[in-house]
Short mmCIF file of C-alpha atoms in Angstrom, two decimals:
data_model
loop_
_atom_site.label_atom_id
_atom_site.label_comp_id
_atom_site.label_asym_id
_atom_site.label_seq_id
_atom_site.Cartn_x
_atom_site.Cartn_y
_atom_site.Cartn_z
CA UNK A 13 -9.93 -45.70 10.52
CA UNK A 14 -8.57 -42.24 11.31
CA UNK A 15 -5.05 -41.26 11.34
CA UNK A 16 -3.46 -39.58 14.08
CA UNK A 17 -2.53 -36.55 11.61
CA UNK A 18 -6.60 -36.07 12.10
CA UNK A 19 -6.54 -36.05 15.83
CA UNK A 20 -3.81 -33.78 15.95
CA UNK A 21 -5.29 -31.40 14.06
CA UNK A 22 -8.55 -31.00 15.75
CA UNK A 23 -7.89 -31.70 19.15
CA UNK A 24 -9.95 -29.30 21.54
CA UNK A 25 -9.14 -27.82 24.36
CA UNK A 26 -11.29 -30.28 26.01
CA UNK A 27 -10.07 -32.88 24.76
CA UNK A 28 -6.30 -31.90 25.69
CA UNK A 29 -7.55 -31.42 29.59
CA UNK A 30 -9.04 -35.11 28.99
CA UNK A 31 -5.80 -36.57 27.84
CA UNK A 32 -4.13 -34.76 30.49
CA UNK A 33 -6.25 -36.62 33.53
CA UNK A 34 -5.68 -39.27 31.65
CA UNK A 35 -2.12 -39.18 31.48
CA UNK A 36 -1.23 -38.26 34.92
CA UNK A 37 -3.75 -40.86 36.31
CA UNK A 38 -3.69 -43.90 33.64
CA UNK A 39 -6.75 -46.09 33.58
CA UNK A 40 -9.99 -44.29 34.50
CA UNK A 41 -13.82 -44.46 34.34
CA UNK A 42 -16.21 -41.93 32.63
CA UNK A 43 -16.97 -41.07 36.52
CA UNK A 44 -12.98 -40.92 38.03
CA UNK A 45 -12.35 -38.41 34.95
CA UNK A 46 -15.50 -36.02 35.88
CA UNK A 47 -14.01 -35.94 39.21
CA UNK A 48 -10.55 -35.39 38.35
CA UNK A 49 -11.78 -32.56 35.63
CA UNK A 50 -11.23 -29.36 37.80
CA UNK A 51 -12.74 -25.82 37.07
CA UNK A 52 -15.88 -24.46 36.34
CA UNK A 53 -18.76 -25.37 35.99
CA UNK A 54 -18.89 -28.90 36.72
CA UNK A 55 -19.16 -30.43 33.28
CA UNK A 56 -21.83 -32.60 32.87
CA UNK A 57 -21.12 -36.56 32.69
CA UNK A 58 -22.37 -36.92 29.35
CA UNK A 59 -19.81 -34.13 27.98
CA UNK A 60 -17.46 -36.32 29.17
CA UNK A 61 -18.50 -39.86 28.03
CA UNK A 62 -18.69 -38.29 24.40
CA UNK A 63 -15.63 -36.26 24.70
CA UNK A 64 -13.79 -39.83 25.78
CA UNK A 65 -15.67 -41.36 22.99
CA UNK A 66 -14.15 -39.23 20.33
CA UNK A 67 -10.92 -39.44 21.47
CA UNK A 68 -10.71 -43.30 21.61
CA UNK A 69 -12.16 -43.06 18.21
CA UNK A 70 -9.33 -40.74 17.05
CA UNK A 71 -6.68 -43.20 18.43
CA UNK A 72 -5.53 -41.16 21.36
CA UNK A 73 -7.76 -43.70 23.85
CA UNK A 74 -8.02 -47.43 24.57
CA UNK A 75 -11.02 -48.92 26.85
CA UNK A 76 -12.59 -51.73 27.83
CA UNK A 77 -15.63 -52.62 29.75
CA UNK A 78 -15.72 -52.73 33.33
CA UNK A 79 -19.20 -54.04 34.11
CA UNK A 80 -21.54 -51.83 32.38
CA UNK A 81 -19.21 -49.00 32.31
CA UNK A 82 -15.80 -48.35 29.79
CA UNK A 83 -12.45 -47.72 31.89
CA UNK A 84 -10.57 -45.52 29.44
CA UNK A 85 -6.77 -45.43 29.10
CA UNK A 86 -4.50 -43.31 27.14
CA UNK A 87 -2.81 -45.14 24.18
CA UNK A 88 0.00 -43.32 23.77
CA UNK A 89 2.22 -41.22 26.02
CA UNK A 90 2.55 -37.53 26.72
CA UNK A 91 5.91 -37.52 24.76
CA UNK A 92 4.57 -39.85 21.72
CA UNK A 93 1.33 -37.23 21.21
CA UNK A 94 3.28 -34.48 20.95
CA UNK A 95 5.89 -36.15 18.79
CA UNK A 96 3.32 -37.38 16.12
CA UNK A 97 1.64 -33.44 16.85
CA UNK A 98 4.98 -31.93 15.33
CA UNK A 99 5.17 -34.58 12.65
CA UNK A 100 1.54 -34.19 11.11
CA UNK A 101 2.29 -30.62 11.15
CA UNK A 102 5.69 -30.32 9.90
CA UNK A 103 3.71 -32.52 7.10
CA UNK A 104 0.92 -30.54 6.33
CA UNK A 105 3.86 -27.38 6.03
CA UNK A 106 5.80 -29.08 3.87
CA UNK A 107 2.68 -30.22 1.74
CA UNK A 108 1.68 -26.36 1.74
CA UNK A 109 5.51 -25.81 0.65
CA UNK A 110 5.65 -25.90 -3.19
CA UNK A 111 8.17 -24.99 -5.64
CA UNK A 112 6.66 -21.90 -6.93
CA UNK A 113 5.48 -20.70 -3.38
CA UNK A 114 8.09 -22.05 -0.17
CA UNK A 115 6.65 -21.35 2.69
CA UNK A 116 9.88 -22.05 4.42
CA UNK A 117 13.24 -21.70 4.31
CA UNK A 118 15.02 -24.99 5.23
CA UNK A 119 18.88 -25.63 6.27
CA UNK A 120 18.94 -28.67 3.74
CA UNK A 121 16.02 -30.14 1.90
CA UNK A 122 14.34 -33.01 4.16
CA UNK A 123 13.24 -35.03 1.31
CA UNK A 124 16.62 -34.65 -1.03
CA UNK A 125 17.84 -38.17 -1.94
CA UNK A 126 21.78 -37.72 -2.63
CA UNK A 127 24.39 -38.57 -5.03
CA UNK A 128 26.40 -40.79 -2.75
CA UNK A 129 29.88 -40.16 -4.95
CA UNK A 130 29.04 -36.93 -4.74
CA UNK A 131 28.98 -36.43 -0.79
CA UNK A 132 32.02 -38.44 -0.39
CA UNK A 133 33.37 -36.24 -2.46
CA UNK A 134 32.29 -32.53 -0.33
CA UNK A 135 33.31 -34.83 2.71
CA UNK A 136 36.98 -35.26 1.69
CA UNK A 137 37.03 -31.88 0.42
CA UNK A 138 35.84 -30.77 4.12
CA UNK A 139 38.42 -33.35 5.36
CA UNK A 140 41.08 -31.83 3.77
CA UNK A 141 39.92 -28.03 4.83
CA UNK A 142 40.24 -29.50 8.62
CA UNK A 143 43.57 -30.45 7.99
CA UNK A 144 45.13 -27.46 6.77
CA UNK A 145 42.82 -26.05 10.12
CA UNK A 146 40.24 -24.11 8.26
CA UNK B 26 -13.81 9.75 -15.85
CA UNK B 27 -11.61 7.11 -16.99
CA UNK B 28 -13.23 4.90 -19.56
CA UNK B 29 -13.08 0.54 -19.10
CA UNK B 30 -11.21 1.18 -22.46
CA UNK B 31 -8.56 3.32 -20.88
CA UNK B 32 -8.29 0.89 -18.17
CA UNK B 33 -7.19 -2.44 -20.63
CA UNK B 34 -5.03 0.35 -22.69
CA UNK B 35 -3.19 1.15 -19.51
CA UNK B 36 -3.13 -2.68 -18.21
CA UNK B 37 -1.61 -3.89 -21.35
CA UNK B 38 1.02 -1.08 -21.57
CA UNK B 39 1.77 -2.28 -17.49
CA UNK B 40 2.35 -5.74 -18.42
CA UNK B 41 4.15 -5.27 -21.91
CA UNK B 42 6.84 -2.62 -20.36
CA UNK B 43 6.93 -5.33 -17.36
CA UNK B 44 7.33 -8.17 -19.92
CA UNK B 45 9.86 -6.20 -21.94
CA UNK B 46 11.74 -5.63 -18.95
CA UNK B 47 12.00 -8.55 -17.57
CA UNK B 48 13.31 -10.09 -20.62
CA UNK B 49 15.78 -7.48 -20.90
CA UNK B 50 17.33 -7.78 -17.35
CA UNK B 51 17.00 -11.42 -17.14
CA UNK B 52 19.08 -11.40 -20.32
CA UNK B 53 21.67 -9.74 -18.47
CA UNK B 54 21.89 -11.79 -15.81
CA UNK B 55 22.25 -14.49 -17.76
CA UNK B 56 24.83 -12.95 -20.02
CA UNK B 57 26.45 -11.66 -16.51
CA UNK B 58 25.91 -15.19 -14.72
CA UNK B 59 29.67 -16.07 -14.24
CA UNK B 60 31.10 -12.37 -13.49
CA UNK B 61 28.32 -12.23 -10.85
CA UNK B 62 29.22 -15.33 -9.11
CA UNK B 63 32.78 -14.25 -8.95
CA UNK B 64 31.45 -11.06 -7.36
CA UNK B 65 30.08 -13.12 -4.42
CA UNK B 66 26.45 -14.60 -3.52
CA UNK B 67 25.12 -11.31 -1.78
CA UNK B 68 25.62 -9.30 -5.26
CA UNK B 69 24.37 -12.68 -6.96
CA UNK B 70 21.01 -12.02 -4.64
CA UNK B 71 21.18 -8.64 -5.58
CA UNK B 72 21.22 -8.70 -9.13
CA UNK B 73 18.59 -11.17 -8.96
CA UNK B 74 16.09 -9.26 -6.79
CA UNK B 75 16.60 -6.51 -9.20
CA UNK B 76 15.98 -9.13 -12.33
CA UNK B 77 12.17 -9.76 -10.33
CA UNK B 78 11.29 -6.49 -8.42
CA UNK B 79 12.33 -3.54 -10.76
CA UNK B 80 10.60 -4.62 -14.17
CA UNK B 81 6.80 -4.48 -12.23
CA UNK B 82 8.04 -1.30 -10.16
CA UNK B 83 9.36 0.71 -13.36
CA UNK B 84 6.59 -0.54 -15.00
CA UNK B 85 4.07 0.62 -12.95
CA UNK B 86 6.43 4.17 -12.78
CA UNK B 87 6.07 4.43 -16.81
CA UNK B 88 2.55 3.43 -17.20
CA UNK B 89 1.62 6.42 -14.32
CA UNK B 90 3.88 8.59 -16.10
CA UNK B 91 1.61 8.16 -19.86
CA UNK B 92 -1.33 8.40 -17.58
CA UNK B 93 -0.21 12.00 -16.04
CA UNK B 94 0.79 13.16 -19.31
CA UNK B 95 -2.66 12.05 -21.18
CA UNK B 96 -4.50 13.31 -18.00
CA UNK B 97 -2.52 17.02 -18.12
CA UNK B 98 -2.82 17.31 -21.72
CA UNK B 99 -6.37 17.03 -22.05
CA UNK B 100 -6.67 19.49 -18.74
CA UNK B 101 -4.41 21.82 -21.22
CA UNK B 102 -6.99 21.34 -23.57
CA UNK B 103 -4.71 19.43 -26.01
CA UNK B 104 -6.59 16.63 -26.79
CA UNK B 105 -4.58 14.51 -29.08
CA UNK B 106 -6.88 11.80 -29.76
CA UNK B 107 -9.26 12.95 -32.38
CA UNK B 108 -5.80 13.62 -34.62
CA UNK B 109 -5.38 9.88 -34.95
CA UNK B 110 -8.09 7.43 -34.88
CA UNK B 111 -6.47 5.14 -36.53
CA UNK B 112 -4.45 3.30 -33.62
CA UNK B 113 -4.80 2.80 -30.08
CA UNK B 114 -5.07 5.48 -27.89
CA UNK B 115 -3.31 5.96 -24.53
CA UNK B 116 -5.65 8.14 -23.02
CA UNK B 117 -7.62 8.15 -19.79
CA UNK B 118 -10.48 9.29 -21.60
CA UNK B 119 -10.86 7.69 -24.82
CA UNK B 120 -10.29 4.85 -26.60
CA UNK B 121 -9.75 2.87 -29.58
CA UNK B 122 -13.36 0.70 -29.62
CA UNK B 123 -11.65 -2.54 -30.41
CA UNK B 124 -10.59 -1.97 -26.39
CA UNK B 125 -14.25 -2.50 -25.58
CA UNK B 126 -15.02 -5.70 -28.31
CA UNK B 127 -15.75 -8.52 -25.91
CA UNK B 128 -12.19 -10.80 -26.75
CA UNK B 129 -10.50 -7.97 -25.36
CA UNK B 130 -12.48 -7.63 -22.12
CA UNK B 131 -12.51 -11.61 -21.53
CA UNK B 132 -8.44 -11.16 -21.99
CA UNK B 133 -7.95 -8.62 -19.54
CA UNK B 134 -10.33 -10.48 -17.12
CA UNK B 135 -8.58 -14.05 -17.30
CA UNK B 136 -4.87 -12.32 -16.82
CA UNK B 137 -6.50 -10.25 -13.65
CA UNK B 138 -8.51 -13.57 -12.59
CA UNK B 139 -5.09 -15.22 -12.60
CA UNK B 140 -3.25 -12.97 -10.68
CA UNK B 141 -5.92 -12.53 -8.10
CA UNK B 142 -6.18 -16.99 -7.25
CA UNK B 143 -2.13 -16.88 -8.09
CA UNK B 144 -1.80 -14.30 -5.23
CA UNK B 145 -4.95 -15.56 -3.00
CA UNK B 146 -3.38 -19.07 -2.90
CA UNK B 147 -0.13 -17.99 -2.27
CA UNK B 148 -1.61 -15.84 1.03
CA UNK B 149 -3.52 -18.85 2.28
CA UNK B 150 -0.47 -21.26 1.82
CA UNK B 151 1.32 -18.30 4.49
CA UNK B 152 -1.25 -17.98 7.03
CA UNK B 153 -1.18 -21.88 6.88
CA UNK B 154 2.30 -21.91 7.16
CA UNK B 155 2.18 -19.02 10.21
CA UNK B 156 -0.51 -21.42 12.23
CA UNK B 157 2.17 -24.53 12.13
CA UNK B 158 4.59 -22.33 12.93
CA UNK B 159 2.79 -21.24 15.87
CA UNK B 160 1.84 -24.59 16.88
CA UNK B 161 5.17 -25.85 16.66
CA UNK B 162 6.28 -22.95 18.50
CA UNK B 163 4.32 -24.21 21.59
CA UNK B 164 5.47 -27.72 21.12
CA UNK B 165 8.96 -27.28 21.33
CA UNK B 166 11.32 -26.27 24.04
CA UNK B 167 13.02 -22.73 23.13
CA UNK B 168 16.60 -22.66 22.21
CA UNK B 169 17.44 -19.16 21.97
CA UNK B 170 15.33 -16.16 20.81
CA UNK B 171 12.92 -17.50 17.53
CA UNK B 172 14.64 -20.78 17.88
CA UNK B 173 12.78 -23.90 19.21
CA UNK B 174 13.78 -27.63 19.35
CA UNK B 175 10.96 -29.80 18.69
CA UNK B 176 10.47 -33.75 19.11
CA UNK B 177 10.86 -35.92 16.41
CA UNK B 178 11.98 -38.67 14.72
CA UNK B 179 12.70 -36.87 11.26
CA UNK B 180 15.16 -34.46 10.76
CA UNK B 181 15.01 -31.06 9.84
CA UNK B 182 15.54 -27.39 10.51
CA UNK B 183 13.99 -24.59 9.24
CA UNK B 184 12.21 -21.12 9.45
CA UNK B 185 8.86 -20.95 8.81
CA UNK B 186 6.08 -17.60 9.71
CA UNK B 187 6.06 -14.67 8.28
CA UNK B 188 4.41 -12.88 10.92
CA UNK B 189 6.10 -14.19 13.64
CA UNK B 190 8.48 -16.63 12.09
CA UNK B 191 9.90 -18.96 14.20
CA UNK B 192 13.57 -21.00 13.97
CA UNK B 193 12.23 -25.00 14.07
CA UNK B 194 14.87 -28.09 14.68
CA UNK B 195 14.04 -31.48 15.50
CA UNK B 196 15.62 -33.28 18.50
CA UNK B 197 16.82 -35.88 15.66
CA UNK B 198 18.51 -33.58 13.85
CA UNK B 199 20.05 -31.82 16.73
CA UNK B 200 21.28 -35.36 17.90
CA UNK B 201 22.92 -35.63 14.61
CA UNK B 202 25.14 -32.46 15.05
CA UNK B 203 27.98 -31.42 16.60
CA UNK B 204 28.02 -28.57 19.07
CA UNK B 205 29.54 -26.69 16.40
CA UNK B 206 27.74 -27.53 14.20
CA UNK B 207 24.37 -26.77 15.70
CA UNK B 208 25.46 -23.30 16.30
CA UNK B 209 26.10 -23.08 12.30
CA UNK B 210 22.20 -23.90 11.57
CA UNK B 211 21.11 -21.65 14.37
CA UNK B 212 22.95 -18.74 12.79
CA UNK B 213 22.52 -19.53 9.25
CA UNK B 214 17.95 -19.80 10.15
CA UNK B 215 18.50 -16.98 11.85
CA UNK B 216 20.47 -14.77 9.18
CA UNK B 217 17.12 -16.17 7.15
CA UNK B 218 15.02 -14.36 9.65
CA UNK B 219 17.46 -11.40 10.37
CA UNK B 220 17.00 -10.76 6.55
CA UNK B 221 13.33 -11.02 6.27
CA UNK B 222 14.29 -13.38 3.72
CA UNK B 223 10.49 -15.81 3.88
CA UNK B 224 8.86 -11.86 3.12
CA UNK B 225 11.09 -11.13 0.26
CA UNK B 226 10.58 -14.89 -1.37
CA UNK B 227 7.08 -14.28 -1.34
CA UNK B 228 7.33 -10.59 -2.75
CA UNK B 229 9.63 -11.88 -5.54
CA UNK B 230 7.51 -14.46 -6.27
CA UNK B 231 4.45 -12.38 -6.68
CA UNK B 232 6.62 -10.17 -8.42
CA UNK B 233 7.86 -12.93 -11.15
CA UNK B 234 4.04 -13.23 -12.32
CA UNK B 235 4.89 -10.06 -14.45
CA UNK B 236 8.13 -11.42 -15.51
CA UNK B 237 9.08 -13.62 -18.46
CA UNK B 238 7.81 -17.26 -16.99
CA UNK B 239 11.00 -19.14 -17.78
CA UNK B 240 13.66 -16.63 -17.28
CA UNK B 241 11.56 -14.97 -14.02
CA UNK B 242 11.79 -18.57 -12.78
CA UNK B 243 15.72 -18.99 -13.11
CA UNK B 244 16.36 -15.68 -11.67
CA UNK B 245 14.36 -16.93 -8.44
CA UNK B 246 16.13 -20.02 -8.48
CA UNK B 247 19.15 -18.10 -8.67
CA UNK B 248 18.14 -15.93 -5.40
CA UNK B 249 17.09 -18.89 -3.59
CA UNK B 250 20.67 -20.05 -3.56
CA UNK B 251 22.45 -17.12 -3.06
CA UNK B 252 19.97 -16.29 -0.18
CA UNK B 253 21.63 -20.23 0.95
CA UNK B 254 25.11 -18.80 0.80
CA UNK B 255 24.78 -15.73 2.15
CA UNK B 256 23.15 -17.47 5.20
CA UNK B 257 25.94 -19.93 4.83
CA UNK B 258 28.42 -16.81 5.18
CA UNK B 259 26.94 -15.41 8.16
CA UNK B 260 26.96 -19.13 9.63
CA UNK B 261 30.90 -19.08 9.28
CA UNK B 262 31.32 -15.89 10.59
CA UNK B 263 29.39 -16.97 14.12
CA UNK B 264 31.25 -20.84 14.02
CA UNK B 265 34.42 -19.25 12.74
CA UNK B 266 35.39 -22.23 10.47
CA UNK B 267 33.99 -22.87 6.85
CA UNK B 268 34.29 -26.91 7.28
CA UNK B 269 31.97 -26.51 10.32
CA UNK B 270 29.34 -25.19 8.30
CA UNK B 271 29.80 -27.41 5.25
CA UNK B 272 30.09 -30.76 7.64
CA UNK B 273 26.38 -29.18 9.38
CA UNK B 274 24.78 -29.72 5.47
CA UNK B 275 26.40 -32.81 5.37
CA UNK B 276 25.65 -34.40 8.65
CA UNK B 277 21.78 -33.36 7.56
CA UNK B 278 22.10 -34.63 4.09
CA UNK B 279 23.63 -38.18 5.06
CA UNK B 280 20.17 -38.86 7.16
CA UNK B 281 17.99 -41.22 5.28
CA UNK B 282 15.15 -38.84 3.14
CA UNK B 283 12.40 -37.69 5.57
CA UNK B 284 8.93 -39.30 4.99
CA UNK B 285 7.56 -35.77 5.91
CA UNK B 286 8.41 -33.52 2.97
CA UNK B 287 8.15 -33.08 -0.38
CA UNK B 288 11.27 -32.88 -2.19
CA UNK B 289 11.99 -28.87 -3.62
CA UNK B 290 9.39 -28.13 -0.71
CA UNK B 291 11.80 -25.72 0.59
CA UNK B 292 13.77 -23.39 -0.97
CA UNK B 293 16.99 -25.48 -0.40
CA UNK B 294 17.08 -27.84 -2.70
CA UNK B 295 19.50 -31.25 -2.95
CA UNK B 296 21.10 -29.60 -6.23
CA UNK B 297 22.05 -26.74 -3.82
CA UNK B 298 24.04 -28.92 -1.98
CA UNK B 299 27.16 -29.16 -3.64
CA UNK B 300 27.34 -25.89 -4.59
CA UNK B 301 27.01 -24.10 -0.99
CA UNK B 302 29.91 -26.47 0.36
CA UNK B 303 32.05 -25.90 -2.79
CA UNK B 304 31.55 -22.14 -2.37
CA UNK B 305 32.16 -22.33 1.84
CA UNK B 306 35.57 -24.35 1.35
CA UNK B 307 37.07 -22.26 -1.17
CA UNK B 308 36.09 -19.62 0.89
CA UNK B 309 34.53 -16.87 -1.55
CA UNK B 310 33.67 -13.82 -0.11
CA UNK B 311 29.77 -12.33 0.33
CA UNK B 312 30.52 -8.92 -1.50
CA UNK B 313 27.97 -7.50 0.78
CA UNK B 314 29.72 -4.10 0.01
CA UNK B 315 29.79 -4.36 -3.70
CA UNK B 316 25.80 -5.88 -3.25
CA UNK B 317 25.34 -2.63 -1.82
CA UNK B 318 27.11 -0.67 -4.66
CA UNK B 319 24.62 -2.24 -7.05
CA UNK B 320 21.63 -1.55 -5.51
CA UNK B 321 22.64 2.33 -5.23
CA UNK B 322 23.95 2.31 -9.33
CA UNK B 323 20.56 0.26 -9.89
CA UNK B 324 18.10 3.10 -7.81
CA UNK B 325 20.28 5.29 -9.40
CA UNK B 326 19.45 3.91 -13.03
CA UNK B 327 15.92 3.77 -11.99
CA UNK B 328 15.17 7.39 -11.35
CA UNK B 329 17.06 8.20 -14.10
CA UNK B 330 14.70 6.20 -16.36
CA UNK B 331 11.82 7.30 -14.54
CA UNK B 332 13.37 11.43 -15.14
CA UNK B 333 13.79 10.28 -19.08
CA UNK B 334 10.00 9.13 -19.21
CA UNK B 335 8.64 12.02 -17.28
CA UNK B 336 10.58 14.65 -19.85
CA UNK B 337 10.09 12.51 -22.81
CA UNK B 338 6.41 11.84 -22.04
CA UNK B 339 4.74 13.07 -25.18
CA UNK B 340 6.70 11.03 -27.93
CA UNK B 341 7.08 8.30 -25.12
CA UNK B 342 3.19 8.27 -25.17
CA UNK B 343 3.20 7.80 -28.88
CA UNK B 344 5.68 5.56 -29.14
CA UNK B 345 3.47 3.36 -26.80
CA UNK B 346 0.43 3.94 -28.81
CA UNK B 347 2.09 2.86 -31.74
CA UNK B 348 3.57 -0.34 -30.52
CA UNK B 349 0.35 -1.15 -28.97
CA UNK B 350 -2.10 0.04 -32.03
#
């Protein structure tokens, strides 16, 4: 099965206008998203059937069959893609990001695991800072 | 023309002065460790960026010194060489022949082969990196200038491009901050980016492939977190409390480890931690001033070293020959 860290990764612009019909209009057929595809030229209906094809078999789409023809609907919402976008590529940064070579600088590190005694600690340290108003 | 022999004998003088060097100022910033870190983290990041950068630089200074000097004296028509064949000889035009024996060759070829995939992978990791920061760029919703909030579930904050770097926080890990305190990360990612600081980390670490492995290693370490806490500095001075900036780490810290990274994928690391907060509350100042002292006495010491090669070229030049012969 693909992962979603695939589909965000090679998503065309294509595909993106796809999802975006698809979004704004829900459940559609191969035909209703030719129509609703603006610009030019007219892309052909076969473009589209195999464009809608690889994106249900990325995850993106779910369809079912509507008489002879699949009705195509988005699985996920705007807000989800473009959460799970950020996350596969925050992951594939990080995964670039090795000791010898960071590729980033980060405020803390995102995969520390902490000495509980010793954040208490810092936190009544910063407790006692407030107090004397610093 | 400059013989394939010269070339090696030139190479391995580069990387033995380099070597040499690097063990010597590493040594002192060990020895020096605790007066540095009373003089404050930006002469900490100082000293350190001095430990990395100058032992290639006056390497590379000495080595084209010996070059000039074996160059001009053969143009003077002093050519030392044939007066002793019995060592190795620095000179752009001849050689000792154990310089051209095949173990030789196949030495010089694996260090060069090294640097070369050390510094190609290192340049593909960045471009990488300068794509996803683009990306996430046009994902998020802009914050200020370079800064972007971006949505996810994870926390975390950080600068990332170095061609257009870009300030990157997650809407969980804004959630998880006070107003305050989300004005301390802004400033301290953005004293990151005001400083170039993602360029200089790579420089250094290209740079600490001529150093001593082990002690190049520390002093980079030892940058990394003073780079933290002079970010942390500039962080206090645009929140105007130290406890604002130390409860920020926290409040980041106390979220449950993020499924996306890597631990020591950054170069903040959890044994940073305690240290940056310890050195915010008892409030100890950035010594940008006296950083800026160093680096003058340090170029200062530089040329002067460079001046003392350049006069004492000649028994410099045999010196070398001998230590390398």
């Amino acid at each position: 099965m693909r992962t979603f860290e695939t589909a965000g990764r090679f998503l065309g612009s294509l595909e993106e206008r796809v999802m975006e019909v698809l979004w704004r209009s829900g459940a559609l057929a191969v035909r209703d998203v030719c129509t609703h595809l603006k610009g030019k030229p007219q892309l052909a209906y076969t473009t589209v059937m195999t464009t809608l094809d690889r994106l249900f078999k990325k995850g993106l789409l779910e369809r079912e069959k509507d008489g002879t023809a699949f009705v195509y609907r988005p699985a996920l919402t705007r807000d989800d893609y473009r959460r799970r976008i950020v996350e596969s590529t925050v992951t594939g940064l990080m995964a670039r990001s090795t000791d010898a070579d960071p590729v980033l600088a980060a405020f803390v590190d995102a995969a520390a695991e902490v000495d509980e005694d010793n954040l208490k600690r810092l936190e009544a340290l910063i407790a006692e800072r407030r107090r004397s108003g610093k | 023309m400059t013989s394939l022999g010269a070339l090696v004998a030139f190479g391995l003088l580069f990387l033995g002065v380099s070597l040499g060097l690097s063990l010597l100022l590493n040594g002192l910033l060990f020895v020096f460790r605790k007066t540095l870190r009373r003089q404050g983290a930006w002469v900490e990041r100082q000293a350190a960026q001095a430990a990395l950068v100058l032992p290639p630089l006056l390497s590379v200074a000495v080595t084209a010194v010996l070059a000039a000097q074996s160059k001009l004296a053969l143009a003077a028509g002093a050519d030392h060489c044939l007066a002793h064949g019995h060592h190795l000889h620095l000179c752009v035009q001849h050689n000792a022949p154990w310089l051209t024996q095949p173990w030789a060759l196949a030495s010089v070829a694996a260090a060069v082969s090294f640097l070369v995939v050390r510094f190609g992978l290192a340049a593909l990791a960045h471009v990488h990196a300068q794509r996803a920061a683009t990306r996430l760029r046009s994902l998020g919703a802009p914050l200020a200038e370079h800064c972007y909030l971006v949505p996810s579930d994870a926390q975390f904050a950080f600068t990332a491009g170095l061609a257009a770097p870009a300030v990157i926080i997650s809407t969980s890990a804004w959630a998880a901050l006070t107003p305050d305190e989300r004005a301390a990360v802004l400033a301290h990612e953005l004293a990151h980016l005001e400083h170039g600081d993602l360029w200089r980390r790579a420089l250094l670490g290209l740079a600490a492939s001529l150093g001593v492995p082990v002690l190049a290693a520390r002093a980079l370490r030892l940058w990394e977190l003073s780079s933290e806490r002079v970010c942390d500095r500039r962080a206090v001075a645009a929140v105007g409390r130290p406890s604002t900036v130390a409860s920020a780490i926290l409040a980041l810290m106390r979220q449950p480890p993020s499924a996306l990274a890597p631990a020591g994928a950054a170069f903040a690391a959890a044994s940073h931690v305690p240290e940056r907060v310890e050195s915010l509350l008892l409030e100890e100042g950035g010594g940008e001033r006296d950083a800026h002292r160093l680096a003058r006495l340090l170029l200062a010491a530089s040329l002067v070293l460079g001046g003392v090669s350049a006069v004492f070229a000649e028994p410099l030049h045999h010196l070398f020959e001998t230590l390398l012969g």
